[in-house]
Short mmCIF file of C-alpha atoms in Angstrom, two decimals:
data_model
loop_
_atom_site.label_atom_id
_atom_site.label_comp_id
_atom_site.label_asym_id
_atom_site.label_seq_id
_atom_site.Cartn_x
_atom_site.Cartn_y
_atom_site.Cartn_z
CA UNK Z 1 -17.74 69.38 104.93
CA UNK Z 2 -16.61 66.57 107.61
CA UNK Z 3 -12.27 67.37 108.43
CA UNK Z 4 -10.48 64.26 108.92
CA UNK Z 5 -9.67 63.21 112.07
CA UNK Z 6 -5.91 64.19 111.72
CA UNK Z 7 -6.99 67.64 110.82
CA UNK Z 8 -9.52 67.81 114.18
CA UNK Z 9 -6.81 66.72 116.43
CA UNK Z 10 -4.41 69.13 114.93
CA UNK Z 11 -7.17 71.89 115.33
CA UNK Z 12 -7.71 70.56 118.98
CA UNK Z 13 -3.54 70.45 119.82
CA UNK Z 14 -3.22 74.04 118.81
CA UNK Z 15 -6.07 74.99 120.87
CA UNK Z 16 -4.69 73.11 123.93
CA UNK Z 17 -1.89 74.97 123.56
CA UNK Z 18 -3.05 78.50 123.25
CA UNK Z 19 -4.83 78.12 126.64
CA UNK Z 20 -1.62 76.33 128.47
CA UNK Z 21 0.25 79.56 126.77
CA UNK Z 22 -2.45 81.91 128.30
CA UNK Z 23 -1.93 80.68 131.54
CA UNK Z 24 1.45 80.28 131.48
CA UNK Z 25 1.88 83.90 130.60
CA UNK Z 26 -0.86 84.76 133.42
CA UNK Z 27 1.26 82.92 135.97
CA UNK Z 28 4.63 84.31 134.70
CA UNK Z 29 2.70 87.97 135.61
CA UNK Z 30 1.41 86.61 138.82
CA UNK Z 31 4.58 85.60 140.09
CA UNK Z 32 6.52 89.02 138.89
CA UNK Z 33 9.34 87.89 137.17
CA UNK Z 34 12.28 89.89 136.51
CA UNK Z 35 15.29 89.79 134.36
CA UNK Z 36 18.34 88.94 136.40
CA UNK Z 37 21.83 87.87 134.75
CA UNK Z 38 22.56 84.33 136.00
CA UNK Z 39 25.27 84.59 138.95
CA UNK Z 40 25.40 87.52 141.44
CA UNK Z 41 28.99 88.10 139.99
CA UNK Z 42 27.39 89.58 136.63
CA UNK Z 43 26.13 92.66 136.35
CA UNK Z 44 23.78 94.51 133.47
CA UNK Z 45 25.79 97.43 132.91
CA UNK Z 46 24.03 100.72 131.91
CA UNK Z 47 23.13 101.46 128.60
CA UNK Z 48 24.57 104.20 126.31
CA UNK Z 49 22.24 105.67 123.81
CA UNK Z 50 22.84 103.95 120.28
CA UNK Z 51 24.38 100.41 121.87
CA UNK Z 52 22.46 97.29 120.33
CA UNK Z 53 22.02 94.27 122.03
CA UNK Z 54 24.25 91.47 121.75
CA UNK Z 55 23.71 87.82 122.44
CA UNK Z 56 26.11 85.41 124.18
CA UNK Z 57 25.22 81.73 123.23
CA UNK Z 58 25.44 79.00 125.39
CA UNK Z 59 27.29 75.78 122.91
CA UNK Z 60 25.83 72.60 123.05
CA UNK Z 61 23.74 72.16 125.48
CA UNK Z 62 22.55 69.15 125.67
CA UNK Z 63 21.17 68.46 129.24
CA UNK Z 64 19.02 70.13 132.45
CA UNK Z 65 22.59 70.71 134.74
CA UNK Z 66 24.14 72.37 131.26
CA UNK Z 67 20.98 74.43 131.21
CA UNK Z 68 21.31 75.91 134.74
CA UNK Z 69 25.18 76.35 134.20
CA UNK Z 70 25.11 78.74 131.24
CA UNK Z 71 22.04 80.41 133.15
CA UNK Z 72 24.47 81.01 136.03
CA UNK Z 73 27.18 81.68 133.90
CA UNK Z 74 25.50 84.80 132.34
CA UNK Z 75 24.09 83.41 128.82
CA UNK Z 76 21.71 85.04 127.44
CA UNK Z 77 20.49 82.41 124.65
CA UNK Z 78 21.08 79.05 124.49
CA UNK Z 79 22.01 76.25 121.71
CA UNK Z 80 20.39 72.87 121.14
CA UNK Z 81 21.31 70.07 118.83
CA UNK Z 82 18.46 68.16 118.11
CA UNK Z 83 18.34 64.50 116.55
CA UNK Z 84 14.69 62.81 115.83
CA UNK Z 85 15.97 58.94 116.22
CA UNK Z 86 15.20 56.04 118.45
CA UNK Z 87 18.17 56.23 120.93
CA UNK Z 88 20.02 52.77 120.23
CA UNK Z 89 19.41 49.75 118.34
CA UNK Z 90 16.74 47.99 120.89
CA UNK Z 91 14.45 50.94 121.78
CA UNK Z 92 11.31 50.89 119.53
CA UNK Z 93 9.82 54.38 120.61
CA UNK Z 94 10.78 57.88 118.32
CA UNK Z 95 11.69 60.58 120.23
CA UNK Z 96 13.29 64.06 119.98
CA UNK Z 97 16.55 64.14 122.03
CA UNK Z 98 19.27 67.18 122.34
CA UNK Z 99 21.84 65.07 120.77
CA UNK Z 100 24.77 66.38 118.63
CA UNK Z 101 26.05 63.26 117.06
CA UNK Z 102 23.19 60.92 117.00
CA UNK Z 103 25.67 57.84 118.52
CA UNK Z 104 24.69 55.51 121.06
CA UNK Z 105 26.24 57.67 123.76
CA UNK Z 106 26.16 61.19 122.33
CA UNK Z 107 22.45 61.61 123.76
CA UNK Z 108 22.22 64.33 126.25
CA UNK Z 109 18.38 64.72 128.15
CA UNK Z 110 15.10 64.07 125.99
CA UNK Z 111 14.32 67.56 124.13
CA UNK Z 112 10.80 67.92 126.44
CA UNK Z 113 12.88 67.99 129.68
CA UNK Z 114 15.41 70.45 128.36
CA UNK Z 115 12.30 72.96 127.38
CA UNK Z 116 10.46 72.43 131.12
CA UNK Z 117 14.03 73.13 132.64
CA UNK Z 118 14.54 76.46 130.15
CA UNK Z 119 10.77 77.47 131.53
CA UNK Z 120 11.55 76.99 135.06
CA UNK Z 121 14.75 78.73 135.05
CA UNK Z 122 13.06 82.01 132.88
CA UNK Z 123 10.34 81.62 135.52
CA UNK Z 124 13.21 81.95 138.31
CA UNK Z 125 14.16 84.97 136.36
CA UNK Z 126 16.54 83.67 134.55
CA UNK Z 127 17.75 86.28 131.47
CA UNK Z 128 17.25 84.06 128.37
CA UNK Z 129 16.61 86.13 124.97
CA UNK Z 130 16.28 82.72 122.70
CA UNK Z 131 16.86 79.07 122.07
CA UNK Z 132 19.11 78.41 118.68
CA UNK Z 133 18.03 74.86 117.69
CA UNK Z 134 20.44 73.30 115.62
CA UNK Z 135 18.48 70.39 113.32
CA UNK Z 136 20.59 67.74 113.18
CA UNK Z 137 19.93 65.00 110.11
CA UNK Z 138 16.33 66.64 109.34
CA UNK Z 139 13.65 64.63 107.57
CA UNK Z 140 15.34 61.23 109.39
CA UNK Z 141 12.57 61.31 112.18
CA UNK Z 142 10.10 58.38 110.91
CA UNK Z 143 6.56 61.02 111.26
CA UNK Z 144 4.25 58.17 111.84
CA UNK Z 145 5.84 55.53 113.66
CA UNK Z 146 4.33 57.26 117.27
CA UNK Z 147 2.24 60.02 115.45
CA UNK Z 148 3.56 63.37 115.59
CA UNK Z 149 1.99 64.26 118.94
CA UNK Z 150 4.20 62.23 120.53
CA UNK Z 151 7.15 60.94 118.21
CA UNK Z 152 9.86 63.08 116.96
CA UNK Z 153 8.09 64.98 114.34
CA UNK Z 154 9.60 68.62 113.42
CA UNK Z 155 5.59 69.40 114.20
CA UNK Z 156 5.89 67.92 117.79
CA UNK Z 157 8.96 70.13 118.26
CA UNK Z 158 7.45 73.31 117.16
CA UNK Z 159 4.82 72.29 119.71
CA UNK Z 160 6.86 71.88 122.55
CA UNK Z 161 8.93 75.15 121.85
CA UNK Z 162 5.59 76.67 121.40
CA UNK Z 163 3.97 74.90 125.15
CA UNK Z 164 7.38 75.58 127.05
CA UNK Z 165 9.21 78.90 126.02
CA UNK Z 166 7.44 81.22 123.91
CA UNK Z 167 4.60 82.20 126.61
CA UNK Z 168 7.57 83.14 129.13
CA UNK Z 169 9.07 85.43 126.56
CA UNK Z 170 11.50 82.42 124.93
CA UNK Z 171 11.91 82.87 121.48
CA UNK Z 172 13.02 80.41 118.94
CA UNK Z 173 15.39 79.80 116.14
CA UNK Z 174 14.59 77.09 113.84
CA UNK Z 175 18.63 76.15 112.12
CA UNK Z 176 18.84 73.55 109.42
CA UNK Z 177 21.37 72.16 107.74
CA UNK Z 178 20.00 72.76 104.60
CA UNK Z 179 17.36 75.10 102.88
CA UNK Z 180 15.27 72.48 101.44
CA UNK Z 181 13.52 69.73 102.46
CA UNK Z 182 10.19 68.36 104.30
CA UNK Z 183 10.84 69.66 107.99
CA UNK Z 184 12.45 73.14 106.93
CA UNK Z 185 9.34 73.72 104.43
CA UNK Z 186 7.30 72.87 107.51
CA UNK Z 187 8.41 75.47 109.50
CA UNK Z 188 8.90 77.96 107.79
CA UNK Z 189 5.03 77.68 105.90
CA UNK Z 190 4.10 78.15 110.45
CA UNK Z 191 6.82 80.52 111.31
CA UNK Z 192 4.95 83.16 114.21
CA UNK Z 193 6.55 86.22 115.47
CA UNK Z 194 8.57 84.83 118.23
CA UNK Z 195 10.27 82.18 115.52
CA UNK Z 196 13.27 82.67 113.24
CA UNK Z 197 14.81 80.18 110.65
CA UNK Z 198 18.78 80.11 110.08
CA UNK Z 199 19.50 80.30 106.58
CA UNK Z 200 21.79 77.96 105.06
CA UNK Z 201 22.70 79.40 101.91
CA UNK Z 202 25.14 79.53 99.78
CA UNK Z 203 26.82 83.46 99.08
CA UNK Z 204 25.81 82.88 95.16
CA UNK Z 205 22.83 81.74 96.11
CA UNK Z 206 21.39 84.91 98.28
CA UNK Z 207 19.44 86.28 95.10
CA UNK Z 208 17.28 83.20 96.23
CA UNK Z 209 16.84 84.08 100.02
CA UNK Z 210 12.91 85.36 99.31
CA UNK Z 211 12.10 81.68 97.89
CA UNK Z 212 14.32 80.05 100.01
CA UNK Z 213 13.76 81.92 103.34
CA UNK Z 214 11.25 83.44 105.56
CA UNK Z 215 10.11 87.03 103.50
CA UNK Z 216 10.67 88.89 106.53
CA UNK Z 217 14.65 89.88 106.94
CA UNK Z 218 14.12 90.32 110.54
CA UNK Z 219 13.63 85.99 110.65
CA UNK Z 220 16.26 85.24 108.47
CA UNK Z 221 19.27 84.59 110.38
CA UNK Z 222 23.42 83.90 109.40
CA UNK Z 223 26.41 82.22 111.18
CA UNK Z 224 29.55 81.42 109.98
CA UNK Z 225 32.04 79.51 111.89
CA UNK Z 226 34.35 77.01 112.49
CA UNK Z 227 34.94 74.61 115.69
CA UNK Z 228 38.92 75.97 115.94
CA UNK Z 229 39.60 79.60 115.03
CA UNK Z 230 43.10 79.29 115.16
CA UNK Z 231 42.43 77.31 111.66
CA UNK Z 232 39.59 79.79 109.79
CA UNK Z 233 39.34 82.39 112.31
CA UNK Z 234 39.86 84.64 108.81
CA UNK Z 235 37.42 82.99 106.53
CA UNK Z 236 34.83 83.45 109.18
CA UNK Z 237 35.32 87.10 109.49
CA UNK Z 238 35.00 87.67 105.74
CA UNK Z 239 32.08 85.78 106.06
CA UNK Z 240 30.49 87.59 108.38
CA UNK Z 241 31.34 91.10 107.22
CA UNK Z 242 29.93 89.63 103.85
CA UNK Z 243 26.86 88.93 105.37
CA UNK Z 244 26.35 92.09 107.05
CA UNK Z 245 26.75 94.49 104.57
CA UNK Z 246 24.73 92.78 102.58
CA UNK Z 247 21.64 93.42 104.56
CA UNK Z 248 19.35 90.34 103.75
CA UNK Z 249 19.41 88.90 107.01
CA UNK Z 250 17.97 90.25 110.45
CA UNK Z 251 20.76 89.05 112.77
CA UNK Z 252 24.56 87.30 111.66
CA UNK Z 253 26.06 85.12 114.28
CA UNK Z 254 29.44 83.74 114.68
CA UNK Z 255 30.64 80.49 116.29
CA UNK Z 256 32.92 79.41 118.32
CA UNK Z 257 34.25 80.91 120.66
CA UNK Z 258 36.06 79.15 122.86
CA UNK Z 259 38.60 80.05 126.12
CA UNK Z 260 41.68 81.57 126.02
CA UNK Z 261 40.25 83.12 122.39
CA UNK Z 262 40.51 86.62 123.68
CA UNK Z 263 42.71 88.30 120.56
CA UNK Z 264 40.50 87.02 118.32
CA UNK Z 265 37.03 87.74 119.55
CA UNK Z 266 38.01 91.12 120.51
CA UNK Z 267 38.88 91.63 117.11
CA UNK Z 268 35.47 90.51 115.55
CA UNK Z 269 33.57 92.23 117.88
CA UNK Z 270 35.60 95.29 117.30
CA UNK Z 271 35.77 94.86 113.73
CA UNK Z 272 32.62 93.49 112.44
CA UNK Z 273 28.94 94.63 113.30
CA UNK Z 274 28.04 91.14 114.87
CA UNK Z 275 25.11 90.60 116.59
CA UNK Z 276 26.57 87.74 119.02
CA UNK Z 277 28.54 84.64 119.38
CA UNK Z 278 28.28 80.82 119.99
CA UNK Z 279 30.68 80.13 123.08
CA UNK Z 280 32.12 77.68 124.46
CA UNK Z 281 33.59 73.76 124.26
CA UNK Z 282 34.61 73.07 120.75
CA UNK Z 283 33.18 69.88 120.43
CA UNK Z 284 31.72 68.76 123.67
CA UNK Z 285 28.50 69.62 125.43
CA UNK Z 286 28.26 72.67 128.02
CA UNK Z 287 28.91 72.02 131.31
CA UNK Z 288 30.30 74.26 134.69
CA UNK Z 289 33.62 73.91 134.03
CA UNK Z 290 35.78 77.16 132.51
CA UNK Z 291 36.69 75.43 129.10
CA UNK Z 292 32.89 76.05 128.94
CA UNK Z 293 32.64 79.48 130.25
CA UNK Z 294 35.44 81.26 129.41
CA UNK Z 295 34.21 82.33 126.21
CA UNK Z 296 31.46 84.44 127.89
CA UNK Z 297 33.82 86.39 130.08
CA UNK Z 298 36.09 87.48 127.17
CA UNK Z 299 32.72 88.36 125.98
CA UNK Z 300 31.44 90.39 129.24
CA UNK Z 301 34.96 92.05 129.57
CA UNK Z 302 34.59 93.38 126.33
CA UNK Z 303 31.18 94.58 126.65
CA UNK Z 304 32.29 96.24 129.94
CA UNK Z 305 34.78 98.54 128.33
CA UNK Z 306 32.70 99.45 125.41
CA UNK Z 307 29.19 100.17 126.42
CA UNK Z 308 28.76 102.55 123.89
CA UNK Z 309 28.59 100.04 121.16
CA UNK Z 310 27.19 96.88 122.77
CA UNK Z 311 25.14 95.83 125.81
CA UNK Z 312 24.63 92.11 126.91
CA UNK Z 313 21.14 91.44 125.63
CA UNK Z 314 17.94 90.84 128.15
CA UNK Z 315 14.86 88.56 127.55
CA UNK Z 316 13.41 91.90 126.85
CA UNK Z 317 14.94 92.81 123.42
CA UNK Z 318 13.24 90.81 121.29
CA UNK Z 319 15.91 89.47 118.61
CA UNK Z 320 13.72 89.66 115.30
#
């Protein structure tokens, strides 16, 4: 039987891919790279037997420099907004941008150049567990205006994440608004190992989560939050302890964490049997300033005096 063409170049892409990931993970052994922590000033403290890993997410970032500040600032995963759009009113090309409000000036760098920076900073040594892409209006993307090899196709994405991070050891979580739809069916049906979806459910709903997730717990991922604690900081707690006893989901997140928030995340890290936390501005992209950054020591300091719970996280401990 003859495949269509679309089917032969999809066979083909994949293919391409598999050997760029072969030799990306050949030259990521040739050139010996090792976990390091961002800035000299952090430091992996020891761990105590019976301490999981914790994850300290970079907010928002939408561009290379916010990239290499959270790397130097000691994250060890990093979160993307993605839009699928043509960026402004006279540009006739799809793409996929890291883009929080899909506005005229809200666009941060082209999603493509955010990956290659990611894979030349892990390359560098840079300790990054994960990328948390947050799907921003899915389904919008117009599949075959450009074709999805090059347009701003949820299949293009997977691709790139797939090219870029996942042969240096970069996993991925895939974090809709919704779960339903054409792009969130995609995934999921292609989910591999090194891939995780964000479940957007509602608590009535979690009966559902085999039909309406990935089947294996370890990929099904929570977060509850709010963009001010000082207005839901409780809500979000009960959320998350909610979540976690339940035991349906592989990891539960909480967001965000911004400076000068120290009573507060102290007492849901204390409190609660988190996995990590979203840090940093409330509603404005990572940068190198401390508004950004704070959140991360509050979260180091913490770690520091309680190693026998938590340890900061390294590419090595693979989150699902």
């Amino acid at each position: 039987m003859k495949l269509p063409f679309v089917v032969w170049s999809f066979l083909a892409a994949n293919v391409a891919l598999a050997q760029v990931a072969e030799s990306h993970t050949r030259r990521l052994s040739s050139a010996g790279v090792t976990e390091n922590t961002g800035n000299g000033s952090t430091r992996l403290e020891p761990r105590s037997l019976g301490a999981k890993p914790f994850y300290a997410v970079a907010h928002r970032v939408l561009t290379s420099s916010g990239v290499q500040a959270a790397v130097h600032h000691g994250a060890n995963a990093l979160e993307i907004d993605i839009q699928g759009w043509k960026k402004g009113a006279f540009v006739k090309t799809w793409d996929l941008w890291a883009d929080h409000d899909g506005s005229l000036s809200s666009a941060g760098d082209k999603v493509r150049d955010v990956f290659d920076t990611i894979a030349q900073e892990r390359q560098r040594g840079a300790n990054i567990a994960f990328v948390w892409l947050d799907i921003k209006n899915p389904d919008y993307c117009d599949e075959d205006a450009d074709g999805w090899e090059y347009g701003c196709s949820i299949l293009r994405l997977v691709n790139l994440a797939r090219f870029f991070l996942q042969p240096l050891g970069v996993r991925v979580l895939y974090d809709f608004s919704t779960s339903r739809g054409r792009d969130y069916e995609k995934v999921r049906a292609m989910l591999n190992k090194n891939e995780a979806m964000g479940i957007a459910v509602r608590w009535e709903e979690r009966s559902k989560l085999d039909s309406l997730g990935p089947r294996n717990k370890s990929q099904r991922i929570f977060s509850a939050g709010f963009f001010n604690w000082s207005f839901k900081y409780d809500s979000v707690k009960r959320e998350i302890r909610e979540a976690i006893d339940s035991q349906a989901f592989g990891k539960v997140f909480g967001w965000t964490l911004t400076a000068g928030q120290t009573d507060n995340a102290n007492a849901m890290m204390a409190h609660t049997a988190i996995d990590g936390l979203i840090y940093g501005r409330a509603a404005l992209s990572y940068d190198s300033t401390w508004s950004s950054y704070g959140g991360i020591e509050i979260i180091k300091s913490y770690l520091k005096r309680r190693p026998h719970e938590r340890f900061l996280a390294t590419a090595r401990d693979s989150p699902w």
